[in-house]
Short mmCIF file of C-alpha atoms and ligand atoms in Angstrom, two decimals:
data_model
loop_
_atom_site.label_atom_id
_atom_site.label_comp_id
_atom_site.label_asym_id
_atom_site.label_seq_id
_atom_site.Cartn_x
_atom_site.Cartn_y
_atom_site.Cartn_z
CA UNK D 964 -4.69 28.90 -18.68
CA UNK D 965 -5.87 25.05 -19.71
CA UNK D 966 -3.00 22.65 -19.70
CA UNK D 967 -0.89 25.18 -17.98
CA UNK D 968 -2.73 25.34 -14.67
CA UNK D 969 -2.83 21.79 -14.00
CA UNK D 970 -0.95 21.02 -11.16
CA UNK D 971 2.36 19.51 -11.86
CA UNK D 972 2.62 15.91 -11.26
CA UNK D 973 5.08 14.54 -8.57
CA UNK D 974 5.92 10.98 -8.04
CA UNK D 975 8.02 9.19 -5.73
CA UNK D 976 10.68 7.23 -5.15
CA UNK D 977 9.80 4.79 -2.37
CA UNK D 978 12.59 1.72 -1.90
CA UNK D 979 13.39 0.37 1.49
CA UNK D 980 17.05 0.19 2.46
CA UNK D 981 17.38 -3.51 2.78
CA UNK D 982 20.02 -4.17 0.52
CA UNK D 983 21.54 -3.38 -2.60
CA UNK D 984 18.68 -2.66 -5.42
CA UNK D 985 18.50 -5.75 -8.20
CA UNK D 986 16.41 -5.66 -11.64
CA UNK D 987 13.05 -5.39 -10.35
CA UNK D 988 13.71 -2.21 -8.40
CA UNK D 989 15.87 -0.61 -11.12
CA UNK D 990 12.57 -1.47 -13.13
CA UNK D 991 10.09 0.20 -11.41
CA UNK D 992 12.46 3.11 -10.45
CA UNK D 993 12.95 3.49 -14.44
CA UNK D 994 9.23 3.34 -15.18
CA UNK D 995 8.33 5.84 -12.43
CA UNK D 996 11.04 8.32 -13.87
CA UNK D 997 10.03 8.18 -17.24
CA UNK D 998 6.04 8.52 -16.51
CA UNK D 999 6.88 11.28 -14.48
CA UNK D 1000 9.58 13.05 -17.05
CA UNK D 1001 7.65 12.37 -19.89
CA UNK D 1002 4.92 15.24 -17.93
CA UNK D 1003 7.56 17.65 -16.90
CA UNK D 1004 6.68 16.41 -13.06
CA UNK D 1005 9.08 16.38 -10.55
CA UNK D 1006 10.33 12.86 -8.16
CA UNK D 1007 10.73 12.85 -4.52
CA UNK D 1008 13.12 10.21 -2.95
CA UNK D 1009 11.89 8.69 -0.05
CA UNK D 1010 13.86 6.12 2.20
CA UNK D 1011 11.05 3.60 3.86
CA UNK D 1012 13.17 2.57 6.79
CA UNK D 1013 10.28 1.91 9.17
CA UNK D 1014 11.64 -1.77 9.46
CA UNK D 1015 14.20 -0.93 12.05
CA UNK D 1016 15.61 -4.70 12.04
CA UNK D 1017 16.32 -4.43 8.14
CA UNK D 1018 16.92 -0.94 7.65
CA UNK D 1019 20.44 -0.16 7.12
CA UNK D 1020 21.13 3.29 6.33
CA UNK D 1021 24.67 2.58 4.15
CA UNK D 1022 21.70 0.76 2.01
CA UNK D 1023 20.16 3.85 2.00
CA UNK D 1024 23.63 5.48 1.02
CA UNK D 1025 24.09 2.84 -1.67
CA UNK D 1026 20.64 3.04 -3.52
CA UNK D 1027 20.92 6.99 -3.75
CA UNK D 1028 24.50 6.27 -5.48
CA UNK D 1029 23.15 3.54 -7.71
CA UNK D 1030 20.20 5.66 -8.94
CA UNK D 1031 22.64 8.68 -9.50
CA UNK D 1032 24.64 6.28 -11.48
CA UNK D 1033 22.18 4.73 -13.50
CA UNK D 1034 20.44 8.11 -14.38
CA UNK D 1035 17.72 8.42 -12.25
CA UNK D 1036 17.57 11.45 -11.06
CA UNK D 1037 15.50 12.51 -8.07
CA UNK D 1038 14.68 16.66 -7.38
CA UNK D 1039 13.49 16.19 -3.61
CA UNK D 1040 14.61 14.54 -0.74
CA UNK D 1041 15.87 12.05 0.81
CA UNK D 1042 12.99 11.79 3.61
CA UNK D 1043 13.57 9.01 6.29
CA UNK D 1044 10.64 7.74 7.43
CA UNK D 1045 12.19 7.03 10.94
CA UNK D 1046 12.42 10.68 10.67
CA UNK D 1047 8.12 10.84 11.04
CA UNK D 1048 7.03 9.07 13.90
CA UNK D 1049 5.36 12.68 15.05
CA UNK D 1050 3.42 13.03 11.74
CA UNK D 1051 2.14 9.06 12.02
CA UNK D 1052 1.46 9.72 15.58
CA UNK D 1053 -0.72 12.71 14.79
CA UNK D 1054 -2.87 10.66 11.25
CA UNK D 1055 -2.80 7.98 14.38
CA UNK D 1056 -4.73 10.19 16.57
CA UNK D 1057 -7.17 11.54 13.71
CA UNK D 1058 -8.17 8.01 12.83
CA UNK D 1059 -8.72 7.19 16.59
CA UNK D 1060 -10.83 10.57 17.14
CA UNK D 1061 -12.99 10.11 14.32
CA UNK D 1062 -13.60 6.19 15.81
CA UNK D 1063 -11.85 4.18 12.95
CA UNK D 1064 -9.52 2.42 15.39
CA UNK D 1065 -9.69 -0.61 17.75
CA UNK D 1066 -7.20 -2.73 19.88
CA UNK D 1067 -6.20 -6.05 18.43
CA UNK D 1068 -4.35 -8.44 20.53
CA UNK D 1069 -3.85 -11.15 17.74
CA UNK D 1070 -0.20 -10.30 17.69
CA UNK D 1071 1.55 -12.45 15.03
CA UNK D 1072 3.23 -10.67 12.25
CA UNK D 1073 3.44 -7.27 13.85
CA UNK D 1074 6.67 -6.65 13.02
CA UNK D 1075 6.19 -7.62 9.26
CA UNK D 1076 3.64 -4.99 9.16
CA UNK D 1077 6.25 -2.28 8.79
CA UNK D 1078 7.69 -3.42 5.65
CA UNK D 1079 5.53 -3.24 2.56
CA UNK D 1080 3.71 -6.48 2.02
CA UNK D 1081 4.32 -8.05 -1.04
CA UNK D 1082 2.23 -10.28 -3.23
CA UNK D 1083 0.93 -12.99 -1.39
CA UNK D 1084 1.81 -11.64 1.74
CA UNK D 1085 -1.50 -10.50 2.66
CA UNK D 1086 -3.50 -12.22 5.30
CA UNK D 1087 -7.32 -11.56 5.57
CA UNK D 1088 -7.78 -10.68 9.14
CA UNK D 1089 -11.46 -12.15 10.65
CA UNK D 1090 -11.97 -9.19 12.94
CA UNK D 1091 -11.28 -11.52 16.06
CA UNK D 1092 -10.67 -8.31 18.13
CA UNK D 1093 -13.08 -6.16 16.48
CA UNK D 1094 -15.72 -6.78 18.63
CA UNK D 1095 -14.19 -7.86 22.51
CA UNK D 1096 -16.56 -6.39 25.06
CA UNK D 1097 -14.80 -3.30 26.92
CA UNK D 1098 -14.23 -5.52 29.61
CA UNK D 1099 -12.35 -8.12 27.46
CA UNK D 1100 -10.33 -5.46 26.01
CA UNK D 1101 -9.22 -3.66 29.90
CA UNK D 1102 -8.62 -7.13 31.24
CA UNK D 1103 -6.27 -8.43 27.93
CA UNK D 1104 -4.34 -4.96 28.25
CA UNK D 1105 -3.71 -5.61 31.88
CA UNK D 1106 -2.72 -9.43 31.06
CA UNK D 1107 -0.26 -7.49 28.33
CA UNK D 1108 1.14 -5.32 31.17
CA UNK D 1109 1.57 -8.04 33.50
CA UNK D 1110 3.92 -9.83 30.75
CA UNK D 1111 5.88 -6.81 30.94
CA UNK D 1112 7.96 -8.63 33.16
CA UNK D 1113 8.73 -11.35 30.91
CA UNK D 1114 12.18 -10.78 29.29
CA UNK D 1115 10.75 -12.83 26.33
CA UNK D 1116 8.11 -10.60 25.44
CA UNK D 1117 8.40 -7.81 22.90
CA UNK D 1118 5.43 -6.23 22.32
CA UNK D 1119 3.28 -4.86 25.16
CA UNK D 1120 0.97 -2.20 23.58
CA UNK D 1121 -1.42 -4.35 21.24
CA UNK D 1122 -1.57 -3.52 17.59
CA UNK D 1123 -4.29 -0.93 16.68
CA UNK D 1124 -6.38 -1.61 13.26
CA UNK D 1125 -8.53 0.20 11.24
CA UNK D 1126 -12.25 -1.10 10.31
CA UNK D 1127 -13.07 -1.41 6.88
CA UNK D 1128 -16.62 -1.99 6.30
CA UNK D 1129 -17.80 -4.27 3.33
CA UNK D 1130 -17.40 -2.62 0.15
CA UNK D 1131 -15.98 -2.34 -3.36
CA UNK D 1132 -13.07 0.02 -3.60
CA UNK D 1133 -12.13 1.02 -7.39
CA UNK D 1134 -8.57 1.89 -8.73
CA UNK D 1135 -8.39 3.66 -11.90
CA UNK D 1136 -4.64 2.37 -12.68
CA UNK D 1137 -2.76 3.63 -15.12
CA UNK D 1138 -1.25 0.35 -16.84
CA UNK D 1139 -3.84 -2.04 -15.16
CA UNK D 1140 -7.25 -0.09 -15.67
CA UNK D 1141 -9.90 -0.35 -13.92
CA UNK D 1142 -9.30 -3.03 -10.75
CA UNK D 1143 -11.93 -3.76 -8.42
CA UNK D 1144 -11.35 -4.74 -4.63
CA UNK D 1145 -13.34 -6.31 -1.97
CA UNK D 1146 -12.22 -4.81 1.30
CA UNK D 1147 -13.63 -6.95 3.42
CA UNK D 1148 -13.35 -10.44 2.04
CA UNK D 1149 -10.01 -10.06 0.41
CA UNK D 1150 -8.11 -7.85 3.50
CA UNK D 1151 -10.33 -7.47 6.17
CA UNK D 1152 -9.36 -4.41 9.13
CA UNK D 1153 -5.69 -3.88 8.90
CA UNK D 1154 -3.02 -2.85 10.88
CA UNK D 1155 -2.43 0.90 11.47
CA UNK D 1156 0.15 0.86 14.69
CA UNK D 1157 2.57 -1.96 15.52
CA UNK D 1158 2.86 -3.56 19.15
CA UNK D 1159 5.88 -1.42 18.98
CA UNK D 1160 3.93 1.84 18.31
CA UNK D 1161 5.42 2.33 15.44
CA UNK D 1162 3.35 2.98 11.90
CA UNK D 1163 2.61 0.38 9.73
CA UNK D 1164 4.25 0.81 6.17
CA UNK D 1165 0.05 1.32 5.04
CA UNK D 1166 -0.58 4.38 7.30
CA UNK D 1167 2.92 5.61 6.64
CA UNK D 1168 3.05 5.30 2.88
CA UNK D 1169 -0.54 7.47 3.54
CA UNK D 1170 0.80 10.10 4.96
CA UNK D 1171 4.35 10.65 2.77
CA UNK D 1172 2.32 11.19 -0.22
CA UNK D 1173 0.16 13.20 0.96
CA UNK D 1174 2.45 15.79 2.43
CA UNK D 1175 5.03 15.01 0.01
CA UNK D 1176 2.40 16.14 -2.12
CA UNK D 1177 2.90 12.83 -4.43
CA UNK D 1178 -0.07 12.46 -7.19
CA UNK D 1179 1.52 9.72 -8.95
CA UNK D 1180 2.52 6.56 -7.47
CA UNK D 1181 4.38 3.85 -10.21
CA UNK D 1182 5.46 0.65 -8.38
CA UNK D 1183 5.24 -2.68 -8.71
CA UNK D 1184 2.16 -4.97 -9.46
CA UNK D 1185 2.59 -6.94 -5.69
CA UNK D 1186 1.83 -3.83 -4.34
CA UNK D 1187 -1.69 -3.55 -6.00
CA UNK D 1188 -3.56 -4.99 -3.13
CA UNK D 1189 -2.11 -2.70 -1.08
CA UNK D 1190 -4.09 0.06 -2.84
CA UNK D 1191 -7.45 -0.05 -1.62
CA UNK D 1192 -6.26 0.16 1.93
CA UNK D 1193 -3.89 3.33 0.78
CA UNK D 1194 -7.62 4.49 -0.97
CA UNK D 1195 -9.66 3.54 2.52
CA UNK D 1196 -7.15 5.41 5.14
CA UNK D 1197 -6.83 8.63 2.63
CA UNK D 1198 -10.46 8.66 2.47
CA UNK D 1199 -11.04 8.34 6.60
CA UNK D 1200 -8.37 10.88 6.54
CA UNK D 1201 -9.64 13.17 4.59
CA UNK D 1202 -6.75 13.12 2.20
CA UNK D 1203 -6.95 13.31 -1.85
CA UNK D 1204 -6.00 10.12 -3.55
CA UNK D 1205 -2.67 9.61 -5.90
CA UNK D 1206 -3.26 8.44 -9.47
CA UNK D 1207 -1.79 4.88 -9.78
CA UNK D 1208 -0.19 2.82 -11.94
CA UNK D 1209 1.31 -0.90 -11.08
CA UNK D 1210 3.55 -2.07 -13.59
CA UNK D 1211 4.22 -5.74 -14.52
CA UNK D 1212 6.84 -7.68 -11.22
CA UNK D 1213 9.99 -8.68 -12.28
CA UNK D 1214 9.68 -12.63 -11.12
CA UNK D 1215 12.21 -15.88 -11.82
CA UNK D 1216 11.17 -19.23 -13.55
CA UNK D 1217 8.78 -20.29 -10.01
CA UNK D 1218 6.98 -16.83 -10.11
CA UNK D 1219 8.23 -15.65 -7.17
CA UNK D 1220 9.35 -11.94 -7.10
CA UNK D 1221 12.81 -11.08 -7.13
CA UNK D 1222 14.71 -10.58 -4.58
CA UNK D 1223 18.38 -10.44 -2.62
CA UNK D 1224 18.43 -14.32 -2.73
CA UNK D 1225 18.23 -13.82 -6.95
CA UNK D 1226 22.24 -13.28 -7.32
CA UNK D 1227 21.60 -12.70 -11.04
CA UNK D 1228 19.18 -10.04 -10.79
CA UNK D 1229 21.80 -7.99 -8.23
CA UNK D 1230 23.03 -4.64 -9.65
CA UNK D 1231 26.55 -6.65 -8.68
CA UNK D 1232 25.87 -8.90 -11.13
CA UNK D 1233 24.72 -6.62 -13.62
CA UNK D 1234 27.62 -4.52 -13.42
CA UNK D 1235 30.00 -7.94 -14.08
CA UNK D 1236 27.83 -8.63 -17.41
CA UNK D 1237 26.90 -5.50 -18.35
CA UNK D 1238 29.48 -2.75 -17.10
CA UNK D 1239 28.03 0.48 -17.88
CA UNK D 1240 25.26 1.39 -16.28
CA UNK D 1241 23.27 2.41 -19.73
CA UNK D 1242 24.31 -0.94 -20.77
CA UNK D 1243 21.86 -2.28 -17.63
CA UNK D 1244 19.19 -0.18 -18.50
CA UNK D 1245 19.04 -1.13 -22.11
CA UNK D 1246 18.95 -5.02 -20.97
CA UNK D 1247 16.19 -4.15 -18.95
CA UNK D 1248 14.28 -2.36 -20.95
CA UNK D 1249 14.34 -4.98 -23.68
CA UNK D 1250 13.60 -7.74 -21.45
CA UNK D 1251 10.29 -5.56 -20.34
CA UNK D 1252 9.32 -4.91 -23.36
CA UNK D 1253 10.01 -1.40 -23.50
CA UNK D 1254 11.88 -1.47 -26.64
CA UNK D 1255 12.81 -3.84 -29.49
CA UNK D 1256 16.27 -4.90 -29.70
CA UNK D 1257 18.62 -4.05 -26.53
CA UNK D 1258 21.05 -1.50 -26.88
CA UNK D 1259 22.85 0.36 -24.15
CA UNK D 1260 20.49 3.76 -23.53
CA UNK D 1261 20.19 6.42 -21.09
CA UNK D 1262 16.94 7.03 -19.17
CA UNK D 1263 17.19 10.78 -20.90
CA UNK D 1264 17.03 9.05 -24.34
CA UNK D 1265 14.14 7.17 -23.75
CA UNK D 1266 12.58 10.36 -23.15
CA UNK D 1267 13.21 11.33 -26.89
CA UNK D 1268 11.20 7.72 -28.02
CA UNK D 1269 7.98 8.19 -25.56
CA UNK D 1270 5.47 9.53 -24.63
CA UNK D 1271 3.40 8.51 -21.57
CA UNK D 1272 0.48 6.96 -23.73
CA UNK D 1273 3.31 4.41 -25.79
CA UNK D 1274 4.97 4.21 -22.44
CA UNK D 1275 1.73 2.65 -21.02
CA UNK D 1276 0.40 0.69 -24.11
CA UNK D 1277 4.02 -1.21 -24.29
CA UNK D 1278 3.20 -2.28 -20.14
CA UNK D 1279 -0.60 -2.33 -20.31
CA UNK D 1280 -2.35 -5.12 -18.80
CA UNK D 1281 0.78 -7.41 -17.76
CA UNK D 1282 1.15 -8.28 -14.46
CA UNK D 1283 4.34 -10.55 -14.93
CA UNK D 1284 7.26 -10.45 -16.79
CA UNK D 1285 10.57 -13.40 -16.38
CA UNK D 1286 13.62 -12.29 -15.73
CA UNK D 1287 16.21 -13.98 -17.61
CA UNK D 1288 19.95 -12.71 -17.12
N1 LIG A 2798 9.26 0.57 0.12
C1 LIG A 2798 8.51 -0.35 -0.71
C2 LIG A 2798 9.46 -1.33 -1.35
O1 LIG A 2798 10.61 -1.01 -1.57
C3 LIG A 2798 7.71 0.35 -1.77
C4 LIG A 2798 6.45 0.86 -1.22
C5 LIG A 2798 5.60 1.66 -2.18
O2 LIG A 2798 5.99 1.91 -3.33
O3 LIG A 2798 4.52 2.05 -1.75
O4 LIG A 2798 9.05 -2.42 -1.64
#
């Protein structure tokens, strides 16, 4: 009994195949193995591919080689998320039964909604739609329809979002602490179903780990905001909430987060300085802060110099970290 009965933990591998992975992916994929190893817990891979128009799947093929490469070893998977429509279509129809949903015909950004949104990609929405009179909302539908016939048009079926009513959400994170969030004022009601009737990436992500039966979710600090309204949509669905922990972002000299355009921070790259792939990691690692002095190391034999408490303490409380090459 005690220790042994806990339930195992499981975390996740999440990335979205829209290109080849650079430092700040190899980062957080590193830091979510090791919390994860260091308690005997298992990883699920999980391709987020929900953004058909960026999606390629011989990305997909290409991360799963990388990570294989570079020692990160997953023990489940891969899921496609194009796989789920049926599953988002169902958490759709709970949220919409239990009166959590409402038509919104603002439609800028739709499309952006099925990626993950990024630091400072968040817009607060005003709840323009929230409260159209039933007439409003039947004669704006049929005005949709009647576009149908415009060539020009790509979404027909407004967006459906979820109301979030004004109040503090908590996350208990694992290298930020406590973090408190403001619904209302700093998201507003979100976006649940694209014009396209496909799942946002916030109702999708909702539904992997819960089924995937994730508990631990390690990613990277830009995704924090996305948290509470991960935490709101679990609770409306009944669901039980991951632990999480948001480790520092991987950014260049501006602050902004890396990305493809950041040549130097592509695995390419890498492999041209670096060569071998523990060689990568141990850069890495040094330039996070993880260890001392950089030397070319394994993910296995970090496991033999942490544990999850010294993993955290060397990551606690930063939100940032440069990237030099
Ligand atoms: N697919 C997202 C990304 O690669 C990660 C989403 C998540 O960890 O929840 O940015």
């Amino acid at each position: 009994m005690g220790e042994a009965s806990l339930p195992p933990v499981v975390g996740r591998f999440a990335p979205s195949p829209t290109g080849r992975m650079h430092a700040g992916n190899i980062f957080s994929a590193l830091v979510c193995w090791l919390a994860v190893r260091l308690q005997d817990g298992r990883i699920v891979l999980r391709i987020e591919d929900l953004d058909a128009q960026r999606s390629r799947p011989e990305y997909a093929e290409q991360i799963m080689v990388d990570l294989e490469a570079l020692g990160l070893s997953w023990d489940e998977g891969p899921y496609f998320q194009s796989d789920r429509s049926e599953r988002y279509r169902e958490a759709l129809h709970a949220l919409d039964e239990a009166g959590a949903l409402y038509p919104c015909f603002c439609t800028r950004a739709d499309l952006r909604s099925a990626s993950a949104p990024h630091e400072g990609e968040n817009q607060v929405y005003r709840g323009t739609c929230r409260y159209l009179s039933i007439e409003e909302r039947a004669m704006r539908l049929q005005g949709r329809r009647r576009d149908r016939s415009n060539a020009a048009a790509v979404a027909y079926e407004p967006t459906l979002r979820v109301g979030c009513d004004e109040r503090t959400i908590v996350i208990d994170d694992l290298f930020q602490g406590r973090v408190a969030y403001d619904l209302t004022r700093q998201c507003g009601d979100f976006v649940v179903r694209r014009s396209d009737g496909g799942a946002s990436y916030q109702l999708a992500v909702v539904v992997d780990d819960d089924e995937q039966g994730v508990n631990l979710v390690v990613r990277g600090c830009d995704l924090l905001s996305s948290t509470p309204q991960q935490m709101h949509l679990q609770q409306l669905l009944g669901l039980a909430t991951p632990h999480y922990g948001h480790i520092p972002l991987l950014v260049d000299e501006a602050g902004v987060r890396l990305a493809k355009r950041h040549q130097s921070a592509s695995l390419e790259e890498l492999y041209g300085r670096y060569r071998m792939p523990e060689a990568i990691i141990g850069h890495i690692c040094a330039l996070c802060g993880l260890i001392d002095e950089e030397e070319p190391l394994a993910p296995e034999e970090l496991l033999e110099r942490f544990t999850l408490e010294s993993l955290v303490d060397r990551l606690a409380g930063e939100r940032r970290i440069l990237f030099t090459a």
